Coordinates of C-alpha atoms in Angstrom, one line a residue:
Chain A
M76 CA 0.0 0.2 0.0
T77 CA 2.9 2.2 0.7
G78 CA 6.3 2.7 -0.9
D79 CA 9.4 4.1 0.4
M80 CA 9.4 7.6 -0.5
S81 CA 12.2 9.1 1.4
D82 CA 13.4 10.7 -1.8
L83 CA 10.2 12.5 -2.1
K84 CA 11.0 16.0 -3.5
P85 CA 9.2 19.0 -1.8
T86 CA 7.6 19.6 -5.1
A87 CA 6.5 16.1 -5.5
P88 CA 2.7 15.8 -6.1
I89 CA 0.7 15.5 -3.1
I90 CA -2.3 14.1 -5.2
Q91 CA -1.9 11.6 -8.0
V92 CA -4.9 10.1 -9.9
R93 CA -4.0 7.2 -12.6
N94 CA -6.5 5.5 -14.9
L95 CA -9.3 5.8 -12.6
H96 CA -12.4 4.2 -13.4
K97 CA -15.9 4.7 -12.0
S98 CA -19.1 3.3 -12.7
F99 CA -22.5 2.5 -11.1
T100 CA -24.2 -0.7 -11.1
L101 CA -28.0 0.1 -10.3
H102 CA -29.0 -3.4 -8.8
T103 CA -32.4 -2.0 -7.9
Q104 CA -33.1 -0.5 -11.1
G105 CA -32.8 -3.7 -13.6
G106 CA -28.9 -3.8 -13.2
I107 CA -28.4 -0.8 -15.2
K108 CA -24.8 0.2 -15.6
L109 CA -23.6 4.0 -15.8
D110 CA -20.3 4.6 -16.6
V111 CA -19.1 8.0 -15.1
L112 CA -15.3 8.1 -15.1
S113 CA -13.0 6.4 -17.5
S114 CA -9.2 6.9 -17.5
T115 CA -9.0 10.1 -15.6
D116 CA -5.5 11.2 -14.7
L117 CA -4.6 14.0 -12.4
S118 CA -1.6 15.0 -10.6
V119 CA -1.6 18.0 -8.1
A120 CA 1.6 19.5 -6.7
P121 CA 2.2 21.4 -3.5
G122 CA 0.6 25.1 -3.7
D123 CA -1.2 24.0 -7.0
C124 CA -5.1 24.4 -7.3
V125 CA -6.8 22.2 -10.0
A126 CA -10.1 23.2 -11.0
L127 CA -12.3 20.3 -12.0
M128 CA -14.2 21.8 -15.5
G129 CA -17.1 20.4 -17.5
P130 CA -21.0 20.6 -17.3
S131 CA -23.1 18.9 -14.8
G132 CA -23.3 15.5 -14.9
A133 CA -19.8 15.0 -16.5
G134 CA -18.7 13.3 -13.2
K135 CA -16.9 16.2 -11.2
S136 CA -18.2 15.5 -7.9
T137 CA -17.7 11.9 -8.7
V138 CA -13.9 12.4 -8.9
L139 CA -13.7 14.5 -5.9
R140 CA -15.7 11.8 -4.0
C141 CA -13.6 9.0 -5.2
L142 CA -10.6 11.2 -4.2
Y143 CA -12.0 11.1 -0.6
G144 CA -12.6 7.5 -0.5
N145 CA -16.4 8.2 -0.6
Y146 CA -17.1 6.5 -3.6
L147 CA -15.5 3.0 -4.7
P148 CA -13.7 3.2 -8.0
Q149 CA -13.9 0.1 -10.4
S150 CA -10.1 0.3 -10.9
G151 CA -7.3 2.9 -11.1
A152 CA -5.1 4.4 -8.3
V153 CA -5.4 7.3 -6.0
L154 CA -2.3 8.3 -4.3
I155 CA -2.2 10.6 -1.5
R156 CA 1.0 11.7 0.3
H157 CA 0.4 10.9 3.8
K158 CA 3.1 11.1 6.3
G159 CA 5.7 11.4 3.7
R160 CA 4.8 8.2 1.6
M161 CA 2.3 8.1 -1.3
T162 CA -0.8 5.9 -0.1
N163 CA -3.2 4.5 -2.3
L164 CA -6.9 5.0 -1.3
V165 CA -8.2 2.4 -3.9
G166 CA -8.4 -1.0 -2.2
A167 CA -6.9 0.6 1.4
E168 CA -8.2 -0.5 4.6
P169 CA -11.0 1.7 6.2
R170 CA -8.8 2.5 9.1
V171 CA -6.1 3.8 6.4
V172 CA -8.8 6.1 4.6
L173 CA -9.6 7.1 8.0
A174 CA -5.9 8.1 9.2
L175 CA -5.8 10.0 5.9
R176 CA -9.1 11.6 6.3
R177 CA -7.9 12.7 10.0
E178 CA -4.6 13.9 9.3
T179 CA -3.8 14.7 5.3
L180 CA -7.5 15.1 3.6
G181 CA -9.8 17.8 3.9
Y182 CA -13.1 17.7 1.9
V183 CA -15.8 20.5 1.9
S184 CA -19.0 19.0 0.6
Q185 CA -21.6 20.9 -1.2
F186 CA -23.8 20.6 1.9
L187 CA -23.2 20.1 5.4
R188 CA -24.1 16.9 6.7
V189 CA -25.9 18.2 10.2
I190 CA -25.1 16.5 13.0
P191 CA -28.1 17.3 15.1
R192 CA -28.1 19.2 18.4
I193 CA -24.2 20.0 18.4
A194 CA -23.2 23.8 19.0
S195 CA -21.5 25.1 15.6
I196 CA -18.2 26.0 17.5
D197 CA -17.9 22.2 18.7
L198 CA -18.6 20.9 15.4
V199 CA -15.8 23.4 13.9
S200 CA -13.4 22.5 16.9
E201 CA -13.9 18.6 16.8
P202 CA -11.6 17.9 13.8
L203 CA -8.6 19.6 15.7
I204 CA -9.6 17.7 19.2
T205 CA -9.5 14.3 17.4
L206 CA -6.0 15.5 16.2
G207 CA -5.0 15.9 20.0
V208 CA -5.4 19.8 20.2
E209 CA -6.3 20.9 23.5
P210 CA -10.0 21.8 23.4
E211 CA -9.2 25.4 24.7
A212 CA -6.8 25.8 21.4
A213 CA -9.3 24.2 19.2
R214 CA -11.8 26.7 20.4
E215 CA -9.9 29.6 19.8
K216 CA -9.1 28.4 16.2
A217 CA -12.4 27.6 15.5
A218 CA -13.5 30.9 17.1
T219 CA -11.2 32.9 14.7
L220 CA -12.5 31.2 11.8
L221 CA -16.1 31.6 12.4
T222 CA -15.5 35.2 12.9
R223 CA -13.8 35.5 9.4
L224 CA -16.5 33.9 8.2
R225 CA -18.9 36.4 9.8
I226 CA -20.9 33.6 11.7
P227 CA -22.5 36.0 14.3
T228 CA -21.1 34.8 18.0
R229 CA -24.8 34.6 19.0
H230 CA -25.1 31.4 16.8
W231 CA -21.6 29.7 17.8
D232 CA -23.6 27.7 20.8
L233 CA -26.5 26.9 18.6
A234 CA -26.9 23.8 16.3
P235 CA -26.4 24.9 12.7
A236 CA -29.7 22.6 11.9
T237 CA -31.8 25.7 11.6
F238 CA -28.9 28.2 10.1
S239 CA -29.3 29.3 6.2
G240 CA -27.6 27.5 3.6
G241 CA -25.2 29.9 3.6
E242 CA -24.6 29.6 7.1
Q243 CA -24.4 26.1 7.0
Q244 CA -22.0 26.2 4.1
R245 CA -19.9 28.4 6.2
I246 CA -19.8 26.3 9.1
N247 CA -18.9 23.5 6.5
I248 CA -16.0 25.3 5.2
A249 CA -15.0 26.4 8.9
R250 CA -15.0 22.8 10.1
T251 CA -12.5 21.5 7.2
M252 CA -10.4 24.8 7.1
V253 CA -9.8 24.6 10.8
V254 CA -7.1 22.0 10.2
D255 CA -4.1 22.7 8.2
Y256 CA -4.7 19.8 5.8
P257 CA -1.8 19.1 3.2
A258 CA -4.5 18.2 0.8
L259 CA -7.8 19.9 0.1
L260 CA -10.9 18.7 -1.9
L261 CA -13.4 21.6 -2.4
D262 CA -16.9 20.8 -3.9
E263 CA -18.3 24.3 -4.8
P264 CA -17.4 26.1 -1.7
T265 CA -18.8 29.4 -2.4
A266 CA -22.1 28.0 -4.3
S267 CA -24.4 29.8 -1.6
L268 CA -22.4 32.6 -0.4
D269 CA -22.4 36.4 -0.6
A270 CA -19.6 38.4 -2.0
D271 CA -17.8 39.2 1.1
N272 CA -18.0 35.6 2.2
R273 CA -17.1 34.6 -1.3
Q274 CA -14.1 36.7 -0.8
T275 CA -13.1 35.4 2.6
V276 CA -13.1 31.9 1.2
I277 CA -10.8 32.9 -2.2
E278 CA -8.4 34.3 0.8
L279 CA -8.3 30.9 2.8
I280 CA -7.8 28.9 -0.5
L281 CA -5.0 31.3 -1.4
E282 CA -3.5 31.0 2.4
A283 CA -3.7 27.2 2.0
R284 CA -2.0 27.2 -1.3
D285 CA 0.7 29.6 0.4
R286 CA 1.3 27.0 3.1
G287 CA 1.8 24.6 0.2
A288 CA -1.6 22.5 0.4
A289 CA -2.5 20.8 -2.9
V290 CA -6.0 21.8 -3.8
V291 CA -8.6 20.0 -6.2
G292 CA -12.0 21.9 -6.4
I293 CA -15.2 22.6 -8.5
F294 CA -15.9 26.1 -8.7
H295 CA -18.5 27.1 -10.9
D296 CA -18.0 30.8 -10.2
E297 CA -15.3 31.8 -12.7
E298 CA -14.4 34.9 -10.3
V299 CA -13.4 32.4 -7.5
R300 CA -11.9 29.9 -10.1
D301 CA -9.7 32.6 -11.8
A302 CA -8.5 33.6 -8.4
V303 CA -7.3 30.3 -6.8
C304 CA -6.8 27.9 -9.4
T305 CA -3.6 27.3 -11.3
H306 CA -4.5 24.6 -13.6
R307 CA -7.8 23.2 -15.1
H308 CA -8.8 19.8 -15.6
H309 CA -11.8 18.8 -18.0
V310 CA -13.8 16.0 -16.6
A311 CA -15.8 14.2 -19.6
A312 CA -18.4 11.8 -19.1
P313 CA -17.3 8.7 -21.0
D314 CA -19.5 7.9 -24.1
G315 CA -22.5 6.1 -22.7
N316 CA -22.4 3.4 -25.6
R317 CA -18.9 2.5 -25.2
D318 CA -18.1 -0.8 -23.1
A319 CA -16.8 0.1 -19.9
P320 CA -13.7 -1.8 -18.5
D321 CA -14.6 -4.8 -16.6
T322 CA -14.5 -4.6 -12.7
V323 CA -10.8 -5.4 -11.6
D324 CA -10.4 -7.9 -9.0
S325 CA -8.7 -7.4 -5.9
E326 CA -5.3 -9.1 -6.9
D327 CA -5.1 -6.5 -9.7
R328 CA -5.8 -3.6 -7.4
Q329 CA -3.0 -5.0 -5.4
D330 CA -0.7 -4.4 -8.3
L331 CA -1.9 -1.1 -8.9
A332 CA -1.2 0.0 -5.4
I333 CA 2.5 1.3 -5.0
Chain B
M182 CA 5.9 -9.0 29.9
T183 CA 9.0 -11.0 29.0
Q184 CA 9.2 -12.1 25.1
T185 CA 8.9 -15.7 26.6
D186 CA 5.4 -14.7 28.1
R187 CA 4.4 -13.3 25.1
T188 CA 5.5 -16.3 22.8
R189 CA 3.9 -18.7 25.2
A190 CA 0.7 -16.9 25.1
H191 CA 0.6 -16.8 21.4
M192 CA 3.3 -18.0 19.3
S193 CA 2.1 -15.9 16.2
Q194 CA 1.9 -12.8 17.8
A195 CA 5.6 -13.0 19.3
G196 CA 6.8 -9.5 19.0
T197 CA 4.2 -7.8 17.6
P198 CA 3.6 -4.4 19.4
A199 CA 0.0 -4.1 20.7
S200 CA -0.4 -0.9 18.6
E201 CA -0.3 -2.9 15.3
L202 CA -2.9 -5.6 16.7
P203 CA -6.6 -5.1 16.5
L204 CA -8.3 -5.1 19.8
L205 CA -11.0 -7.9 18.5
R206 CA -10.5 -10.2 15.7
V207 CA -12.8 -12.6 14.3
T208 CA -12.2 -15.5 11.9
E209 CA -14.9 -17.5 10.4
L210 CA -17.3 -17.6 12.8
A211 CA -20.4 -19.8 12.4
K212 CA -23.2 -20.7 14.5
S213 CA -26.4 -22.4 13.3
Y214 CA -29.6 -23.2 15.6
G215 CA -30.6 -26.6 15.3
G216 CA -29.2 -27.0 11.7
L217 CA -30.6 -23.6 10.7
P218 CA -27.2 -21.5 9.9
A219 CA -27.8 -18.2 12.0
C220 CA -24.1 -16.9 10.9
R221 CA -21.8 -18.2 8.4
D222 CA -18.1 -17.4 7.9
V223 CA -17.8 -14.1 9.3
S224 CA -14.4 -12.6 9.6
F225 CA -13.5 -9.0 10.6
D226 CA -10.8 -6.9 12.8
L227 CA -12.1 -4.2 15.0
W228 CA -9.1 -1.8 15.9
P229 CA -8.9 0.4 19.0
G230 CA -11.3 3.3 18.9
E231 CA -12.9 2.1 16.0
I232 CA -17.0 1.9 15.9
L233 CA -18.4 -1.1 13.6
A234 CA -21.9 -0.9 12.9
V235 CA -23.7 -4.3 11.8
V236 CA -26.6 -3.7 9.9
G237 CA -29.2 -6.0 8.0
E238 CA -33.0 -6.6 8.6
S239 CA -34.4 -8.9 11.2
G240 CA -33.2 -12.5 10.9
S241 CA -29.8 -11.6 9.3
G242 CA -27.9 -12.9 11.9
K243 CA -27.0 -9.4 13.5
T244 CA -27.5 -10.4 17.0
T245 CA -26.6 -14.1 17.2
L246 CA -23.3 -12.5 15.7
L247 CA -23.0 -10.0 18.7
K248 CA -23.8 -12.5 21.0
C249 CA -21.3 -15.1 19.7
I250 CA -18.5 -12.2 19.6
S251 CA -19.1 -11.0 23.2
A252 CA -19.0 -14.6 24.7
L253 CA -23.1 -14.7 25.8
L254 CA -23.4 -17.6 22.8
S255 CA -21.0 -20.0 22.2
C256 CA -20.2 -20.6 18.3
D257 CA -19.9 -23.7 16.1
T258 CA -16.8 -23.0 14.6
G259 CA -14.2 -20.1 14.0
Q260 CA -12.2 -18.0 16.5
I261 CA -12.9 -14.8 18.5
E262 CA -9.7 -13.4 19.5
Y263 CA -9.6 -10.3 21.9
L264 CA -6.3 -8.0 22.7
M265 CA -6.3 -8.3 26.5
R266 CA -4.7 -5.3 28.5
D267 CA -1.2 -7.2 28.8
G268 CA -1.0 -6.9 25.0
V269 CA -1.6 -10.5 24.2
M270 CA -4.4 -11.9 22.0
R271 CA -6.5 -14.7 23.5
D272 CA -9.1 -16.9 22.2
I273 CA -12.1 -15.8 24.2
H274 CA -13.7 -19.1 24.3
A275 CA -10.5 -20.8 25.4
L276 CA -10.6 -18.5 28.5
S277 CA -11.5 -20.2 31.8
E278 CA -15.0 -19.1 33.1
A279 CA -13.5 -17.0 35.7
E280 CA -11.4 -15.2 33.1
R281 CA -14.1 -14.6 30.6
R282 CA -16.6 -13.6 33.4
F283 CA -13.8 -11.0 34.6
L284 CA -13.4 -9.7 31.3
M285 CA -17.3 -9.4 30.6
R286 CA -17.7 -7.1 33.7
T287 CA -14.7 -5.3 33.7
D288 CA -13.1 -4.6 30.2
W289 CA -16.3 -5.2 28.0
G290 CA -19.7 -3.4 28.3
F291 CA -22.9 -4.8 27.0
V292 CA -25.9 -2.6 26.0
H293 CA -29.0 -4.6 25.5
Q294 CA -32.1 -3.2 23.5
N295 CA -34.3 -3.9 26.4
P296 CA -32.9 -2.1 29.5
R297 CA -34.5 -4.6 31.6
E298 CA -32.0 -7.3 30.3
G299 CA -29.3 -5.3 31.4
L300 CA -30.5 -3.9 34.9
R301 CA -31.3 -5.2 37.6
M302 CA -34.9 -3.8 38.5
R303 CA -35.4 -4.5 41.9
V304 CA -32.3 -2.8 43.2
S305 CA -31.4 0.8 43.2
A306 CA -30.3 3.0 40.2
G307 CA -27.1 3.7 42.6
A308 CA -26.7 -0.2 43.4
N309 CA -26.8 -1.1 39.4
I310 CA -24.1 1.2 38.6
A311 CA -22.0 0.1 41.7
E312 CA -22.2 -3.7 41.0
R313 CA -19.5 -3.5 38.5
M314 CA -17.5 -1.3 40.4
I315 CA -17.6 -3.9 43.2
A316 CA -16.8 -6.6 40.8
V317 CA -13.5 -5.1 40.2
G318 CA -12.7 -4.6 44.0
A319 CA -14.0 -0.9 45.0
R320 CA -15.0 -1.3 48.4
N321 CA -15.3 2.4 49.9
Y322 CA -18.8 3.1 50.2
G323 CA -18.5 6.9 49.8
K324 CA -16.1 6.8 46.4
I325 CA -18.4 4.0 45.1
R326 CA -21.5 6.5 45.7
G327 CA -19.7 9.4 44.6
A328 CA -18.7 7.7 41.4
A329 CA -22.4 6.4 40.9
E330 CA -23.5 10.0 41.0
N331 CA -21.0 11.1 38.7
W332 CA -22.2 8.7 36.2
M333 CA -25.8 9.4 36.8
D334 CA -24.7 13.2 35.7
R335 CA -22.8 11.9 32.8
V336 CA -25.8 10.1 31.3
E337 CA -28.2 13.3 32.3
L338 CA -29.7 11.3 34.9
D339 CA -31.1 13.3 37.8
S340 CA -28.6 12.1 40.7
A341 CA -31.1 12.9 43.2
R342 CA -32.8 9.7 42.0
L343 CA -29.8 7.4 42.8
D344 CA -31.9 5.5 45.4
H345 CA -34.8 5.0 43.5
Q346 CA -35.4 1.3 41.6
P347 CA -35.1 1.5 37.8
N348 CA -38.8 0.3 37.8
T349 CA -39.8 4.1 38.4
F350 CA -37.6 5.2 35.2
S351 CA -38.9 5.7 31.8
G352 CA -37.7 3.7 29.1
G353 CA -35.1 6.4 28.0
M354 CA -33.8 6.9 31.7
Q355 CA -33.5 3.2 32.2
Q356 CA -31.4 2.8 28.9
R357 CA -29.2 5.7 29.9
L358 CA -29.0 4.0 33.2
Q359 CA -27.8 0.6 31.6
I360 CA -25.0 2.8 29.9
A361 CA -24.0 4.0 33.0
R362 CA -23.8 0.9 34.7
N363 CA -21.6 -0.4 31.5
L364 CA -19.2 2.6 31.2
V365 CA -18.5 2.8 35.2
T366 CA -15.6 0.4 34.8
H367 CA -14.0 2.3 31.8
P368 CA -14.5 -0.9 29.4
R369 CA -12.6 -0.9 26.5
L370 CA -15.0 -2.6 23.9
V371 CA -18.9 -1.8 24.2
F372 CA -21.2 -4.4 22.4
M373 CA -24.6 -2.5 21.7
D374 CA -27.7 -4.0 20.6
E375 CA -30.2 -1.8 18.9
P376 CA -29.3 0.7 22.0
T377 CA -32.1 3.0 20.6
G378 CA -34.3 0.4 19.6
G379 CA -37.5 0.9 21.7
L380 CA -37.3 4.5 22.4
D381 CA -39.7 7.3 20.9
V382 CA -37.8 9.7 18.3
S383 CA -37.0 12.6 20.8
V384 CA -35.6 10.0 23.7
Q385 CA -33.7 8.4 20.8
A386 CA -32.2 11.4 19.6
R387 CA -30.9 12.6 23.0
L388 CA -29.2 9.2 23.9
L389 CA -27.7 9.3 20.5
D390 CA -26.1 12.5 21.3
L391 CA -24.9 11.0 24.3
L392 CA -23.5 8.0 23.0
R393 CA -21.4 9.9 20.5
S394 CA -20.0 12.1 22.9
L395 CA -19.4 9.4 25.1
V396 CA -17.6 6.9 22.6
T397 CA -15.6 10.0 21.6
K398 CA -14.5 11.2 24.9
L399 CA -13.5 7.5 26.5
Q400 CA -12.1 6.4 23.4
L401 CA -14.3 3.6 23.2
S402 CA -14.5 0.8 20.5
A403 CA -17.7 -0.9 19.8
V404 CA -19.9 -3.1 17.8
L405 CA -23.3 -1.7 17.3
V406 CA -26.0 -3.5 15.8
T407 CA -28.8 -1.5 14.4
H408 CA -31.1 -1.9 11.5
D409 CA -31.4 1.8 11.4
L410 CA -28.8 3.3 8.8
A411 CA -29.0 6.6 10.1
V412 CA -27.7 5.7 13.9
A413 CA -25.0 3.8 11.9
R414 CA -24.2 6.8 10.1
L415 CA -24.2 9.3 13.1
L416 CA -22.0 6.8 15.3
S417 CA -20.0 4.1 13.3
H418 CA -16.6 4.5 11.3
R419 CA -17.3 1.2 9.6
I420 CA -20.5 -1.0 8.5
M421 CA -20.9 -4.6 7.8
V422 CA -24.0 -5.6 6.0
M423 CA -25.4 -8.7 6.7
Q424 CA -28.0 -10.9 5.0
G425 CA -29.1 -14.5 5.8
G426 CA -26.3 -14.7 8.3
E427 CA -23.7 -13.8 5.8
V428 CA -21.7 -10.5 5.3
V429 CA -22.5 -9.2 2.0
E430 CA -20.6 -6.0 2.3
T431 CA -18.5 -4.3 4.5
G432 CA -16.4 -0.9 4.2
L433 CA -16.1 2.7 5.5
T434 CA -19.6 3.9 6.8
D435 CA -20.1 6.9 4.2
Q436 CA -18.6 4.8 1.3
V437 CA -21.4 1.9 2.1
L438 CA -24.3 4.5 2.6
D439 CA -23.4 6.6 -0.3
D440 CA -21.9 4.2 -2.7
P441 CA -23.2 0.3 -1.9
Q442 CA -22.0 -2.3 -4.2
H443 CA -24.2 -5.2 -3.2
P444 CA -27.8 -5.6 -4.4
Y445 CA -29.0 -6.2 -0.6
S446 CA -27.0 -2.8 0.4
Q447 CA -28.5 -0.9 -2.3
M448 CA -32.0 -2.2 -1.6
L449 CA -31.4 -1.1 1.9
V450 CA -30.0 2.2 1.3
S451 CA -32.9 3.0 -1.0
S452 CA -35.4 2.2 1.1
I453 CA -34.8 4.9 3.6
L454 CA -37.7 7.3 3.8
P455 CA -36.8 10.8 3.3
V456 CA -38.2 12.9 6.0

């Protein structure tokens, strides 16, 4: 799963995607097979931000979800630099994926999956506390982010379930940006934000790039995209009629792992 | 512990640091009732700090599996190894009855769906919590009472009701008392069988919050049997989907729920009613 990468240069990629294939077989709907990604390759160096481009339904979110281990690709490799080694998420044990998510890989989903009845500030400081940061220090950093993202202080101790869409999205962003993850995946982070908050999110992404984070994102907003991204990657849905590659058995998956 | 001890205890684990061993290892477990298989060929590792949810419909073998791995039931074939506090993996069915009992009331907890199964209904709430403490050697009345009061608080029960019998508690309160009784000895592994099963939704929600914060704070590992995928999503890191006594899919909780592979998992996920 991991190789000896002690010779990794500081400029070596943090995220590498090789020949990624993803299809969905809908067993509850007559076994229809949908090919969503075929042969996706991607490489993201420290400080780079790759914008995934393509029309709705092209599979941009699917790429991000495969990169986060949320979707299970049929074949290919998703390599993430974790503690100095390139680790393949495809076929990795759950506890490896969990460790990677805890320490290396941050993901801002399109919508906040609300954990009911937990105060916003606790929700935002939680990832730091999980990493062993003292609760007081974690709360302080969470407070800084909530302030920057203009969440009124009186909302900090409330659960975000009743917040507006934009406010929930900012909590979501804060919960990820509170940790200085080396790799960031952003699924339309500014979709429901006003101009001021959009600007704050642009600053947060640029700060992450400055400290050397590798970023992959979907940005529908051109202004945001132009401000943050260094590269563009076009995602194209495979031709629906083309035969997709057969599923690769676990032995082949091992071969793809380095 | 010396290397010799470790080798004697378990040849294959000689020299393996405890941090690289799972807390619980189940290998090819099978159990049948009078020729009817309830569990077949179940294997998995549970790592420290991990919450594993076992999901599936009624009759899929979830509860049988839970009872086998927690030594409440014997299994027909297979091995269940547990990482003892001294860092050695031991087969729990090879332990002496005394050793197993000690494990069950110190290092393990078992939260039953029906709190009446896990509580003594005719003794006070405080005595229910104290029982496990006394079992591990606590003798000072003041300290035991103090700890019981503290645990009443932690599970959000009014400590003024310490001397009341659980008979006089509501279902949700009984369930919280059962949790306190289990956690007072700081177990490392908790087995939970539909812990929110018989409760109405608002009580269920409060109990889930409590469980979520307790497992995080105490760094518990747990095997959680539930048919409720929302409970699994909220509490677990990993999911194992069972159908007809067999594991049909296993993986990260969000991956199994967002991209289920097996027809049966897809059916379960697609059967959730949106609110």
